[in-house]
Short mmCIF file of C-alpha atoms in Angstrom, two decimals:
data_model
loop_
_atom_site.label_atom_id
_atom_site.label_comp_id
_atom_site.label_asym_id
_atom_site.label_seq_id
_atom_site.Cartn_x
_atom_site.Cartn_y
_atom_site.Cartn_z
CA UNK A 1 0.00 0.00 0.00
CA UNK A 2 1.29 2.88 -0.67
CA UNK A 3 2.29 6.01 2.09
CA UNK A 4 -0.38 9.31 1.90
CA UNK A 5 1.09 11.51 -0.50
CA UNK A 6 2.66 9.56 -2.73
CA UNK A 7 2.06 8.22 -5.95
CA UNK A 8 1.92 5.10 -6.45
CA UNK A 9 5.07 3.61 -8.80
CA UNK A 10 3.36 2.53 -11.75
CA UNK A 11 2.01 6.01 -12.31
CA UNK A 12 5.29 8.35 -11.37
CA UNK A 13 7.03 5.92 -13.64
CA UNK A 14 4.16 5.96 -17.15
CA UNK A 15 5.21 9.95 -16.74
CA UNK A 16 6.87 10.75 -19.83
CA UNK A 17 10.83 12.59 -19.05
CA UNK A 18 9.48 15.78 -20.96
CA UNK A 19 6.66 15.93 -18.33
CA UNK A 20 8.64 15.29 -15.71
CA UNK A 21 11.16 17.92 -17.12
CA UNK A 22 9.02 20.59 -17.76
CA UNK A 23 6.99 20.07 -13.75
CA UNK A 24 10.73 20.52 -12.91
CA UNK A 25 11.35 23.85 -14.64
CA UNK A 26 7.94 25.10 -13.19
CA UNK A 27 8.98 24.15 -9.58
CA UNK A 28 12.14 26.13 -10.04
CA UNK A 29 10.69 28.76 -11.45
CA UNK A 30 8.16 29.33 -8.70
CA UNK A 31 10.69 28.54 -5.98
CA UNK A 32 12.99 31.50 -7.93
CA UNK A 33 9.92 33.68 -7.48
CA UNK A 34 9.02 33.32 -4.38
CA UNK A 35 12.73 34.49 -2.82
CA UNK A 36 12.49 36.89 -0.72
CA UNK A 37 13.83 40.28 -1.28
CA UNK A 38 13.73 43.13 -3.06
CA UNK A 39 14.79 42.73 -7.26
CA UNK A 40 17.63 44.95 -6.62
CA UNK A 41 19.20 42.72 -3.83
CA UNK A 42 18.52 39.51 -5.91
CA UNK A 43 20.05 40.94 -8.92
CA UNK A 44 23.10 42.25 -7.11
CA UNK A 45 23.25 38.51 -5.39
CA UNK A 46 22.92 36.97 -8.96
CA UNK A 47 25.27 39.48 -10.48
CA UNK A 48 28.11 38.43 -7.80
CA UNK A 49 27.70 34.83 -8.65
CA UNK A 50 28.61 35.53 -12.56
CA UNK A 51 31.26 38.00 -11.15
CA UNK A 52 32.83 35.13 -9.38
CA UNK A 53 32.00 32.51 -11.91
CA UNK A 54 34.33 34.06 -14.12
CA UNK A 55 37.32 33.12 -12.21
CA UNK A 56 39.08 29.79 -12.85
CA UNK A 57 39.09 29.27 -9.10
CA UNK A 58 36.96 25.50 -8.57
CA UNK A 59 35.48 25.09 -5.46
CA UNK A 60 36.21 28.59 -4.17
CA UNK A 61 34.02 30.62 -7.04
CA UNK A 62 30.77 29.54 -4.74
CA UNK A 63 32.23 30.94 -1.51
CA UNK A 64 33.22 33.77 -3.28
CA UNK A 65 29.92 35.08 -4.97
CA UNK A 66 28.49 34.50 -1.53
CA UNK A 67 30.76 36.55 0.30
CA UNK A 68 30.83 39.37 -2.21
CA UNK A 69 26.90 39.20 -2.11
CA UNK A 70 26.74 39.90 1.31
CA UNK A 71 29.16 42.81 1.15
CA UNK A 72 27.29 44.81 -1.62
CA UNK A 73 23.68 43.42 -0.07
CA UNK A 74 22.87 40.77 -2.51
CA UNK A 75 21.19 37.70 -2.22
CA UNK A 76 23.42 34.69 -1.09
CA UNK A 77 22.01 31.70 -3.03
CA UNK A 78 21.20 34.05 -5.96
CA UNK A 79 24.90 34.49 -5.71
CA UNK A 80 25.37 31.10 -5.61
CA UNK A 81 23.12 30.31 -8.59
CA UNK A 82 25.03 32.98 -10.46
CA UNK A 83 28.44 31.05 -10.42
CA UNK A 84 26.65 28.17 -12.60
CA UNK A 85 27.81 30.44 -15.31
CA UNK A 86 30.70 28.09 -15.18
CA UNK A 87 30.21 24.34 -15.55
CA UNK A 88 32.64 21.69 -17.06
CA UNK A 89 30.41 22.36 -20.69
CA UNK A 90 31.83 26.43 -20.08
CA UNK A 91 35.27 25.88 -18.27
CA UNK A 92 37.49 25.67 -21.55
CA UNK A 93 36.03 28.39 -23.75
CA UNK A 94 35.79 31.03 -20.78
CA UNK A 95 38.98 30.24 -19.56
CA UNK A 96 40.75 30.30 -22.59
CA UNK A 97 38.97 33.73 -23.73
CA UNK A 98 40.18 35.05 -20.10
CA UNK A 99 43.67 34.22 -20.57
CA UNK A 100 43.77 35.49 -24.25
CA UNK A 101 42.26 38.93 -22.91
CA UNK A 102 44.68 39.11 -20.08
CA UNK A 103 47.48 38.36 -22.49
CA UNK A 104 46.22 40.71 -24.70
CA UNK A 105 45.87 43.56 -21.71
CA UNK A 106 49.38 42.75 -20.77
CA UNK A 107 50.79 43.21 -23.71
CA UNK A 108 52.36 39.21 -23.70
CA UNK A 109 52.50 36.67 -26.06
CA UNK A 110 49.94 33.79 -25.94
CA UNK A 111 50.89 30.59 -25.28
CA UNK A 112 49.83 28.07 -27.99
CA UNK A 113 48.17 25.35 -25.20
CA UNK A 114 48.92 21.68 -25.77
CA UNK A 115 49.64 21.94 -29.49
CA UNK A 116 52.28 20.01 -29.03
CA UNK A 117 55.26 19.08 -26.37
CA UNK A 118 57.38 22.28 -26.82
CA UNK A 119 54.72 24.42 -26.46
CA UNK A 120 53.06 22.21 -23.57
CA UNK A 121 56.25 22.37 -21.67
CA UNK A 122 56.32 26.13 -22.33
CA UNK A 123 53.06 26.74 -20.54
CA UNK A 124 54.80 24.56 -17.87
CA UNK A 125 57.80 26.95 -17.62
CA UNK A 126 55.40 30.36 -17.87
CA UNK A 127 52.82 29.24 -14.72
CA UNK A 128 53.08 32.35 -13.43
CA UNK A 129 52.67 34.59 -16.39
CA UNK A 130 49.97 32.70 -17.54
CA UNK A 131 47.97 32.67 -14.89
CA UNK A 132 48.23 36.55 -13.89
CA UNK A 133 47.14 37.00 -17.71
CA UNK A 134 43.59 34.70 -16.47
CA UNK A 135 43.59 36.11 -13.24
CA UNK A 136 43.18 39.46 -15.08
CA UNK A 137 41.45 38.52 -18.00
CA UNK A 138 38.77 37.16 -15.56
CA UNK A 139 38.82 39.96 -13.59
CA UNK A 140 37.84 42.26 -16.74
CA UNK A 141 35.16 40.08 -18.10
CA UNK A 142 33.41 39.14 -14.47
CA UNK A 143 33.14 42.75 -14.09
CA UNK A 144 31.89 43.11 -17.61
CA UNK A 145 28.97 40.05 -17.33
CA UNK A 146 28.62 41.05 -13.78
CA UNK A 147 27.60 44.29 -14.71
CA UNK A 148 25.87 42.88 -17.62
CA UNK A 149 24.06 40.46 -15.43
CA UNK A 150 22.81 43.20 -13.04
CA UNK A 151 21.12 45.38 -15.84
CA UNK A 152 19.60 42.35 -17.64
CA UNK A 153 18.32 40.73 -14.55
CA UNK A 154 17.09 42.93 -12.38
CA UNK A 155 14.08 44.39 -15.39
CA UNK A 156 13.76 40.09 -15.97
CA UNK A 157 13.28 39.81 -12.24
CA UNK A 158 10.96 42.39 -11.50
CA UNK A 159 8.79 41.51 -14.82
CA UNK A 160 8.70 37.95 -13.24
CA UNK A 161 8.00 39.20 -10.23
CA UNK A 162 4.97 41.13 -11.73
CA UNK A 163 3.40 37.78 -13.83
CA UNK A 164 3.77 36.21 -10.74
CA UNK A 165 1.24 38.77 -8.56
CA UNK A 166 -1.16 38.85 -11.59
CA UNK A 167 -0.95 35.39 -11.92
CA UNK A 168 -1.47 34.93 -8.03
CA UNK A 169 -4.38 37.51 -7.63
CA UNK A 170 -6.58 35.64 -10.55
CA UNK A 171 -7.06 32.65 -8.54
CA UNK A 172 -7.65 34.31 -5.69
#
């Protein structure tokens, strides 16, 4: 028999992924919604999180939205969600712009990556060099999508916010 509230097997399973999928995206959505806080706070939360995202630094870029969220008054797991910006689909083509910008900012030669031994072991010898060219190439493009993020988001968020009171006060 099965426990109050849940659906028995045979039916949760003859769902179809798509349904499934797209009850997912709703429940998201609405949880999204519901945060509290003002747009600006959860667009300067969500704009931290692609600020941080930016940087090549795994594990920490997390810890880092959130913290910089909280100092400018943003929301912390809007900050969080903001740092998805970089996954393992994203790491390589950010990264690599990054370092090409940085490069390019510093005025350096780029270093071929893994083309072939020489230039492999080159990268090697150059650590440093090439990681303050990411370090600042990231720096420059977080603040860019940051900024981005901020002035695209918070009209989205509000506008959500919005469909969300209509849509609340006409079942009401």
């Amino acid at each position: 028999m099965p426990s109050p509230g849940r659906r028995p097997q045979s039916l949760s399973s003859s769902r179809s992924w798509w349904v499934q999928l797209k009850r997912r995206s709703r429940y998201i959505y609405l949880k999204f919604i519901r945060l509290r806080g003002h747009p600006k706070e959860l667009a300067r939360g969500l704009a931290a999180g692609v600020f941080s995202g930016m940087f090549p630094l795994f594990g920490l870029q997390t810890i880092m939205g959130i913290a910089i969220a909280i100092r400018i008054k943003g929301n912390p797991l809007m900050a969080a969600a903001g740092t998805w910006i970089s996954n393992p689909l994203t790491y390589l083509p950010i990264y690599a712009f990054n370092y090409r910008l940085g490069s390019w900012i510093l005025g350096r030669p780029v270093v071929n990556l893994f083309t072939d031994v020489e230039s492999m072991k080159a990268w090697l010898e150059t650590g440093a060099d090439v990681g303050v060219a990411l370090m600042l190439g990231s720096l420059v493009m977080g603040a860019i999508f940051g900024t981005a993020t901020y002035f695209v988001g918070l009209p989205l968020i509000q506008r959500a916010r919005r469909r969300y009171r209509q849509f609340k006060h006409s079942e009401s």
